[in-house]
Amino acid sequence: TPATMFDFLNPEVQVNHEMPEPQDNEYSEVAWGIPKFGEPIKQLNIPRPKVGDDDVKLDILYCGICHSDVVSGTNELPGFLSLYPCVAGHELAGKVVEVGKNVTDLKVGDKAGIGCFIDSCFNCPMCLDEQENYCFKMPTYTYCGQKTHGHVGGNQEIHTFGGYSGSNVCHQRFVFKLPDDMPLEKAGPLFCAGITMFEPLYNHGALEGKKMNIGVAGIGGLGTMGIKLANKMGHTVTAISSSERKREMAMSKGAHNYVATSDSESVNGNMASLNLIIDTIPVHHNIKPYLSMLAPGGTLVFIGMVVKPYEVGMADLVPQKKITSSGVGGSRVTKQMIKFCYENEVYSDIDIVTADKLNEIWAKLQKEGNASSTRYVLDIKASTK
């Protein structure tokens, strides 16, 4: 086995399975993934469930490549146990090629997309409110997910496989219709960067008509999407980064102001000025400057998945400042996000690539994270030529 360009972690908790042959209720599909812990990404074949009464089959044309794919695929997160073979990808965009008899909102030929999860319990309070991302029994992730809720077909003993693949089949609830003239190559990242940033803006009043001062911390793939969204929602946007290095990029994406947290004068000049700060930084950092920039009653929302706890004193939260978190979005808000981004032409900056570049791109993302504003997008059809 050739050496990988990226590093694997936590070998003591690796879980490898043999790839089974497709059952009678499955078909074989081309994919690109990691066959076993420690091996590079290569082309392989995976079993996909055949279409059931409530299912939609999506011919995948593009799939965004996210830093989360790398974190999961290299077994970096102890709380997210990677399962091998691992086929990543949770930013799927393509065309519907088959539907079950109970499917109502999609038809063959429609453009559609699939995001970060493909099943949930359907019955808990969060699922009943179409916030499946917060399902009390945990949603089934698009890849490395266990089939625990009964709405994913095929072999129930194997885990789910993601969008670095020719097609996928899942319940209609998690397949989202896209406008006919939405560019599919740009649609995939909406299901990760788009919904991840739209969700906290939606939940904290950014679409209610009142003008706000909104800060976005961390000016990478997520942060630049947040700047674009908040700007199009009509708010004054302040980009926040550790240095002056990303000022020009942030302003070009729609920021009105810029704060470098390493410069105390820059921070002090913006004290108590922001109604909402969305913090996308994925590593532990000093949050005191962010809390000082919150206006009375303001909210700091964490997006970045940081394991190490933060230390916050009560005085840091006076007067009436709040800290909370957010993670992707359920079906109800995802539909609104698609509509908003389409009508306002809000998309991530993208770089289209083929599967032969996946190992190289994963190595770069592992080293740099989503520090760039550009999201890589895998061209599935070009990769099979």
Short mmCIF file of C-alpha atoms in Angstrom, two decimals:
data_model
loop_
_atom_site.label_atom_id
_atom_site.label_comp_id
_atom_site.label_asym_id
_atom_site.label_seq_id
_atom_site.Cartn_x
_atom_site.Cartn_y
_atom_site.Cartn_z
CA THR A 1 0.00 0.00 0.00
CA PRO A 2 1.50 3.38 -0.95
CA ALA A 3 2.05 5.98 1.77
CA THR A 4 -0.63 8.61 2.22
CA MET A 5 -0.07 12.33 1.84
CA PHE A 6 -2.05 12.99 5.01
CA ASP A 7 -1.79 11.69 8.58
CA PHE A 8 -4.12 9.30 10.40
CA LEU A 9 -4.77 9.67 14.13
CA ASN A 10 -6.02 7.62 17.10
CA PRO A 11 -5.00 4.21 15.71
CA GLU A 12 -6.14 2.54 18.93
CA VAL A 13 -9.78 3.16 17.97
CA GLN A 14 -9.69 2.36 14.26
CA VAL A 15 -12.56 0.24 12.94
CA ASN A 16 -12.05 -1.61 9.65
CA HIS A 17 -14.69 -3.66 7.85
CA GLU A 18 -14.58 -5.71 4.70
CA MET A 19 -16.61 -4.24 1.86
CA PRO A 20 -19.52 -6.67 1.32
CA GLU A 21 -20.93 -7.55 -2.07
CA PRO A 22 -24.26 -5.88 -2.86
CA GLN A 23 -27.37 -7.68 -1.62
CA ASP A 24 -30.48 -8.22 -3.75
CA ASN A 25 -31.85 -4.89 -2.46
CA GLU A 26 -28.67 -3.02 -3.40
CA TYR A 27 -26.64 -2.09 -6.47
CA SER A 28 -22.92 -1.47 -6.97
CA GLU A 29 -21.71 2.11 -7.46
CA VAL A 30 -18.32 3.69 -8.15
CA ALA A 31 -16.83 5.79 -5.36
CA TRP A 32 -13.57 7.21 -4.05
CA GLY A 33 -12.60 6.48 -0.48
CA ILE A 34 -10.19 5.05 2.07
CA PRO A 35 -10.38 1.23 2.03
CA LYS A 36 -8.65 0.76 5.40
CA PHE A 37 -7.22 2.94 8.16
CA GLY A 38 -3.85 4.30 7.03
CA GLU A 39 -4.42 3.86 3.30
CA PRO A 40 -4.75 6.61 0.67
CA ILE A 41 -7.97 7.47 -1.13
CA LYS A 42 -8.58 5.35 -4.21
CA GLN A 43 -11.40 4.34 -6.53
CA LEU A 44 -13.57 1.51 -5.25
CA ASN A 45 -17.08 0.12 -5.53
CA ILE A 46 -19.70 0.44 -2.80
CA PRO A 47 -23.18 -1.04 -2.26
CA ARG A 48 -26.05 1.45 -2.47
CA PRO A 49 -29.66 0.69 -1.50
CA LYS A 50 -32.16 0.35 -4.33
CA VAL A 51 -35.01 2.87 -4.38
CA GLY A 52 -37.81 2.22 -1.89
CA ASP A 53 -41.29 3.72 -1.81
CA ASP A 54 -40.15 6.90 -0.01
CA ASP A 55 -36.71 7.19 -1.61
CA VAL A 56 -35.04 9.35 -4.22
CA LYS A 57 -32.05 8.31 -6.30
CA LEU A 58 -29.68 11.18 -7.01
CA ASP A 59 -27.18 10.99 -9.86
CA ILE A 60 -24.34 12.91 -8.20
CA LEU A 61 -22.64 15.38 -10.53
CA TYR A 62 -20.67 17.40 -7.96
CA CYS A 63 -19.68 16.98 -4.33
CA GLY A 64 -18.00 19.60 -2.18
CA ILE A 65 -14.83 18.64 -0.31
CA CYS A 66 -14.97 19.82 3.30
CA HIS A 67 -12.33 20.00 6.03
CA SER A 68 -14.75 17.87 8.08
CA ASP A 69 -14.26 15.09 5.51
CA VAL A 70 -10.56 15.06 6.33
CA VAL A 71 -11.11 15.21 10.10
CA SER A 72 -13.54 12.29 9.92
CA GLY A 73 -11.66 10.27 7.33
CA THR A 74 -8.37 10.42 9.24
CA ASN A 75 -9.98 9.45 12.56
CA GLU A 76 -9.08 12.77 14.18
CA LEU A 77 -12.21 13.25 16.30
CA PRO A 78 -12.49 10.78 19.18
CA GLY A 79 -16.23 11.50 19.40
CA PHE A 80 -16.79 10.77 15.72
CA LEU A 81 -15.46 7.28 15.17
CA SER A 82 -14.46 6.86 11.54
CA LEU A 83 -15.51 3.61 9.92
CA TYR A 84 -13.56 2.04 7.09
CA PRO A 85 -14.00 1.75 4.18
CA CYS A 86 -14.67 5.50 4.43
CA VAL A 87 -16.29 7.33 1.51
CA ALA A 88 -16.65 10.97 2.57
CA GLY A 89 -18.67 13.87 1.17
CA HIS A 90 -21.74 15.64 2.56
CA GLU A 91 -22.22 18.36 -0.07
CA LEU A 92 -24.00 16.46 -2.85
CA ALA A 93 -25.52 18.08 -5.93
CA GLY A 94 -26.97 16.36 -8.97
CA LYS A 95 -30.11 15.27 -10.78
CA VAL A 96 -32.94 12.98 -9.75
CA VAL A 97 -33.00 9.79 -11.84
CA GLU A 98 -35.56 7.67 -9.94
CA VAL A 99 -38.23 8.20 -7.28
CA GLY A 100 -40.36 5.90 -5.12
CA LYS A 101 -44.14 5.84 -5.40
CA ASN A 102 -44.66 7.95 -2.25
CA VAL A 103 -42.33 10.78 -3.26
CA THR A 104 -44.24 14.04 -3.65
CA ASP A 105 -41.89 17.01 -4.05
CA LEU A 106 -39.32 15.64 -6.50
CA LYS A 107 -39.51 14.11 -9.96
CA VAL A 108 -37.07 12.60 -12.42
CA GLY A 109 -34.96 15.34 -14.00
CA ASP A 110 -35.08 17.75 -11.05
CA LYS A 111 -31.89 19.26 -9.75
CA ALA A 112 -31.43 18.33 -6.10
CA GLY A 113 -28.93 18.09 -3.27
CA ILE A 114 -28.17 16.13 -0.10
CA GLY A 115 -26.43 17.46 2.98
CA CYS A 116 -24.79 16.27 6.17
CA PHE A 117 -27.30 13.62 7.27
CA ILE A 118 -29.75 11.25 5.60
CA ASP A 119 -31.96 9.97 8.43
CA SER A 120 -33.34 10.73 11.88
CA CYS A 121 -36.00 9.36 14.22
CA PHE A 122 -38.84 11.55 12.76
CA ASN A 123 -40.67 11.46 16.13
CA CYS A 124 -38.77 13.55 18.71
CA PRO A 125 -39.65 17.24 19.27
CA MET A 126 -36.76 18.41 17.11
CA CYS A 127 -37.64 16.14 14.19
CA LEU A 128 -41.30 17.15 14.44
CA ASP A 129 -40.10 20.76 14.06
CA GLU A 130 -37.96 19.74 11.05
CA GLN A 131 -34.76 20.35 13.01
CA GLU A 132 -33.43 16.85 12.35
CA ASN A 133 -29.87 18.07 12.90
CA TYR A 134 -30.72 18.11 16.63
CA CYS A 135 -32.58 14.78 16.68
CA PHE A 136 -32.69 13.50 20.26
CA LYS A 137 -31.62 10.06 19.01
CA MET A 138 -28.90 11.48 16.74
CA PRO A 139 -29.27 11.86 12.98
CA THR A 140 -27.63 9.34 10.67
CA TYR A 141 -24.68 11.04 9.02
CA THR A 142 -24.32 10.92 5.24
CA TYR A 143 -21.09 8.98 5.70
CA CYS A 144 -19.75 6.84 8.56
CA GLY A 145 -23.31 6.79 9.90
CA GLN A 146 -25.10 3.86 11.49
CA LYS A 147 -28.48 2.87 10.04
CA THR A 148 -30.40 3.11 13.30
CA HIS A 149 -33.71 4.77 12.35
CA GLY A 150 -35.06 2.48 9.65
CA HIS A 151 -35.31 4.94 6.75
CA VAL A 152 -32.07 4.00 4.97
CA GLY A 153 -32.40 0.89 2.83
CA GLY A 154 -30.00 -1.84 1.84
CA ASN A 155 -27.73 -3.85 4.12
CA GLN A 156 -28.47 -2.68 7.67
CA GLU A 157 -25.16 -4.05 8.98
CA ILE A 158 -22.98 -1.61 7.04
CA HIS A 159 -22.43 2.09 7.61
CA THR A 160 -23.33 4.88 5.20
CA PHE A 161 -21.15 6.12 2.36
CA GLY A 162 -20.94 9.75 1.27
CA GLY A 163 -20.95 11.84 -1.86
CA TYR A 164 -17.56 11.04 -3.42
CA SER A 165 -19.60 8.65 -5.52
CA GLY A 166 -21.66 8.26 -8.68
CA SER A 167 -25.07 8.23 -6.99
CA ASN A 168 -26.91 7.97 -3.69
CA VAL A 169 -30.36 6.85 -2.57
CA CYS A 170 -32.07 8.23 0.51
CA HIS A 171 -35.41 9.21 2.00
CA GLN A 172 -37.16 12.12 0.26
CA ARG A 173 -37.07 14.15 3.49
CA PHE A 174 -33.32 14.64 3.07
CA VAL A 175 -33.18 15.31 -0.67
CA PHE A 176 -33.72 19.00 -1.43
CA LYS A 177 -35.06 20.35 -4.69
CA LEU A 178 -32.89 23.03 -6.30
CA PRO A 179 -33.99 25.73 -8.76
CA ASP A 180 -33.72 24.65 -12.39
CA ASP A 181 -31.10 27.27 -13.22
CA MET A 182 -29.03 27.04 -10.04
CA PRO A 183 -25.43 26.14 -11.02
CA LEU A 184 -24.90 22.62 -9.65
CA GLU A 185 -21.16 23.06 -9.27
CA LYS A 186 -21.89 25.83 -6.76
CA ALA A 187 -24.84 24.13 -5.07
CA GLY A 188 -22.97 21.44 -3.12
CA PRO A 189 -21.19 23.75 -0.62
CA LEU A 190 -24.55 25.32 0.28
CA PHE A 191 -25.32 22.09 2.16
CA CYS A 192 -22.33 22.64 4.46
CA ALA A 193 -20.88 26.17 4.48
CA GLY A 194 -24.21 27.67 3.41
CA ILE A 195 -26.49 26.06 5.97
CA THR A 196 -23.85 26.16 8.73
CA MET A 197 -23.72 29.96 8.50
CA PHE A 198 -27.37 30.55 7.57
CA GLU A 199 -28.68 28.62 10.60
CA PRO A 200 -27.26 30.92 13.33
CA LEU A 201 -28.16 34.04 11.35
CA TYR A 202 -31.73 32.76 10.97
CA ASN A 203 -32.02 31.69 14.61
CA HIS A 204 -30.69 34.98 15.99
CA GLY A 205 -32.93 37.37 14.12
CA ALA A 206 -30.94 38.34 11.05
CA LEU A 207 -33.94 37.78 8.76
CA GLU A 208 -36.48 39.63 10.91
CA GLY A 209 -35.99 43.02 9.27
CA LYS A 210 -34.11 44.83 12.04
CA LYS A 211 -30.66 46.07 11.03
CA MET A 212 -27.89 44.49 13.11
CA ASN A 213 -24.16 44.77 13.55
CA ILE A 214 -22.83 41.26 12.94
CA GLY A 215 -19.32 39.97 13.48
CA VAL A 216 -17.86 36.92 11.75
CA ALA A 217 -14.73 35.46 13.35
CA GLY A 218 -12.43 33.28 11.31
CA ILE A 219 -12.12 34.33 7.68
CA GLY A 220 -11.91 31.04 5.81
CA GLY A 221 -14.42 29.01 3.82
CA LEU A 222 -17.13 29.29 6.48
CA GLY A 223 -16.34 32.85 7.49
CA THR A 224 -16.44 34.30 3.98
CA MET A 225 -19.79 32.58 3.38
CA GLY A 226 -21.07 34.14 6.63
CA ILE A 227 -19.89 37.58 5.48
CA LYS A 228 -21.70 37.20 2.15
CA LEU A 229 -24.93 36.05 3.81
CA ALA A 230 -25.00 38.74 6.51
CA ASN A 231 -24.25 41.42 3.92
CA LYS A 232 -27.10 40.28 1.64
CA MET A 233 -29.42 40.23 4.66
CA GLY A 234 -28.78 43.98 4.95
CA HIS A 235 -26.57 44.11 8.04
CA THR A 236 -23.33 45.88 8.86
CA VAL A 237 -20.69 43.15 8.86
CA THR A 238 -17.44 43.15 10.81
CA ALA A 239 -14.83 40.55 9.87
CA ILE A 240 -12.70 39.40 12.81
CA SER A 241 -9.33 37.69 12.41
CA SER A 242 -6.14 37.33 14.42
CA SER A 243 -4.09 39.63 12.18
CA GLU A 244 -4.36 42.10 9.31
CA ARG A 245 -3.49 39.40 6.77
CA LYS A 246 -7.07 38.73 5.64
CA ARG A 247 -8.39 42.29 5.64
CA GLU A 248 -8.41 42.71 1.86
CA MET A 249 -10.08 39.35 1.26
CA ALA A 250 -12.75 39.97 3.92
CA MET A 251 -13.62 43.38 2.57
CA SER A 252 -13.85 42.00 -0.98
CA LYS A 253 -16.44 39.44 0.22
CA GLY A 254 -18.71 42.11 1.69
CA ALA A 255 -17.38 43.06 5.13
CA HIS A 256 -17.81 46.70 6.10
CA ASN A 257 -15.34 46.70 9.00
CA TYR A 258 -12.35 44.62 10.08
CA VAL A 259 -10.91 43.81 13.51
CA ALA A 260 -7.51 42.20 14.13
CA THR A 261 -7.68 40.67 17.62
CA SER A 262 -3.89 40.86 17.99
CA ASP A 263 -4.23 44.67 17.93
CA SER A 264 -5.71 45.92 21.21
CA GLU A 265 -6.59 49.28 19.65
CA SER A 266 -8.56 47.52 16.93
CA VAL A 267 -10.50 45.54 19.55
CA ASN A 268 -11.03 48.50 21.88
CA GLY A 269 -12.31 50.59 19.00
CA ASN A 270 -15.14 48.10 18.53
CA MET A 271 -16.09 47.40 22.16
CA ALA A 272 -19.79 46.77 22.83
CA SER A 273 -20.61 47.26 19.16
CA LEU A 274 -21.80 43.88 17.83
CA ASN A 275 -25.24 42.34 18.33
CA LEU A 276 -24.11 38.93 17.11
CA ILE A 277 -20.75 37.26 16.57
CA ILE A 278 -20.48 33.94 14.74
CA ASP A 279 -17.21 32.26 15.67
CA THR A 280 -16.06 29.73 13.05
CA ILE A 281 -12.54 29.18 14.44
CA PRO A 282 -11.94 25.40 14.79
CA VAL A 283 -9.15 25.57 17.40
CA HIS A 284 -9.07 26.77 21.01
CA HIS A 285 -8.51 30.54 21.22
CA ASN A 286 -8.92 33.52 23.53
CA ILE A 287 -12.58 34.57 23.40
CA LYS A 288 -12.28 37.53 25.78
CA PRO A 289 -11.85 40.03 22.89
CA TYR A 290 -15.04 38.69 21.27
CA LEU A 291 -17.05 39.03 24.46
CA SER A 292 -15.79 42.59 24.91
CA MET A 293 -17.03 43.48 21.43
CA LEU A 294 -20.55 42.19 22.11
CA ALA A 295 -23.17 44.85 22.68
CA PRO A 296 -25.45 44.52 25.72
CA GLY A 297 -27.72 41.55 25.09
CA GLY A 298 -25.46 40.34 22.29
CA THR A 299 -24.75 36.70 21.48
CA LEU A 300 -21.56 34.80 20.69
CA VAL A 301 -22.30 31.67 18.62
CA PHE A 302 -19.69 28.93 18.31
CA ILE A 303 -19.53 27.05 15.02
CA GLY A 304 -16.02 25.62 15.27
CA MET A 305 -15.88 22.22 16.93
CA VAL A 306 -13.43 22.82 19.79
CA VAL A 307 -13.02 20.02 22.34
CA LYS A 308 -11.08 21.95 25.02
CA PRO A 309 -13.43 23.94 27.32
CA TYR A 310 -13.32 27.72 27.53
CA GLU A 311 -13.02 29.59 30.81
CA VAL A 312 -15.50 32.46 31.11
CA GLY A 313 -16.13 34.63 34.15
CA MET A 314 -19.55 36.04 35.01
CA ALA A 315 -18.17 39.55 34.58
CA ASP A 316 -17.43 38.72 30.93
CA LEU A 317 -21.17 38.27 30.32
CA VAL A 318 -22.34 41.57 31.82
CA PRO A 319 -24.64 43.08 30.69
CA GLN A 320 -26.84 40.20 29.46
CA LYS A 321 -24.36 38.74 27.01
CA LYS A 322 -24.94 35.16 25.87
CA ILE A 323 -22.85 32.27 24.57
CA THR A 324 -24.36 29.46 22.51
CA SER A 325 -23.58 27.05 19.67
CA SER A 326 -24.94 26.02 16.31
CA GLY A 327 -24.52 23.08 13.96
CA VAL A 328 -25.70 22.82 10.34
CA GLY A 329 -29.50 22.93 9.96
CA GLY A 330 -32.64 20.84 9.61
CA SER A 331 -34.88 20.44 6.58
CA ARG A 332 -37.09 23.46 7.34
CA VAL A 333 -34.23 25.97 7.50
CA THR A 334 -32.29 24.28 4.69
CA LYS A 335 -35.17 24.97 2.29
CA GLN A 336 -35.15 28.63 3.31
CA MET A 337 -31.39 28.80 2.90
CA ILE A 338 -31.59 27.43 -0.65
CA LYS A 339 -34.25 29.99 -1.56
CA PHE A 340 -32.28 32.89 -0.05
CA CYS A 341 -28.97 31.94 -1.64
CA TYR A 342 -30.58 31.44 -5.04
CA GLU A 343 -32.48 34.73 -4.99
CA ASN A 344 -29.44 36.67 -3.75
CA GLU A 345 -26.80 34.74 -5.69
CA VAL A 346 -24.83 33.82 -2.57
CA TYR A 347 -22.40 30.99 -3.21
CA SER A 348 -19.00 29.90 -1.93
CA ASP A 349 -15.95 30.55 -4.04
CA ILE A 350 -15.12 27.20 -5.64
CA ASP A 351 -12.31 25.33 -7.35
CA ILE A 352 -13.49 22.31 -9.39
CA VAL A 353 -11.21 19.26 -9.21
CA THR A 354 -11.17 15.59 -10.18
CA ALA A 355 -10.77 12.53 -7.95
CA ASP A 356 -7.10 12.03 -8.81
CA LYS A 357 -6.41 15.18 -6.76
CA LEU A 358 -8.25 14.04 -3.61
CA ASN A 359 -5.20 12.83 -1.67
CA GLU A 360 -3.35 16.05 -2.43
CA ILE A 361 -6.33 18.21 -1.44
CA TRP A 362 -6.87 16.29 1.80
CA ALA A 363 -3.21 16.82 2.71
CA LYS A 364 -3.59 20.55 2.09
CA LEU A 365 -6.81 20.78 4.11
CA GLN A 366 -5.29 18.82 6.97
CA LYS A 367 -2.40 21.27 7.09
CA GLU A 368 -4.32 24.51 6.50
CA GLY A 369 -7.95 23.77 7.38
CA ASN A 370 -10.54 25.93 5.63
CA ALA A 371 -8.23 28.95 5.88
CA SER A 372 -8.83 29.82 2.24
CA SER A 373 -12.11 31.27 1.03
CA THR A 374 -12.18 28.63 -1.72
CA ARG A 375 -14.14 25.40 -1.38
CA TYR A 376 -12.96 22.48 -3.49
CA VAL A 377 -15.68 20.73 -5.48
CA LEU A 378 -15.30 17.22 -6.89
CA ASP A 379 -16.52 16.81 -10.48
CA ILE A 380 -17.89 13.27 -10.45
CA LYS A 381 -18.42 12.74 -14.18
CA ALA A 382 -15.01 14.14 -15.11
CA SER A 383 -13.47 11.82 -12.50
CA THR A 384 -14.87 8.71 -14.17
CA LYS A 385 -13.48 9.47 -17.64
#
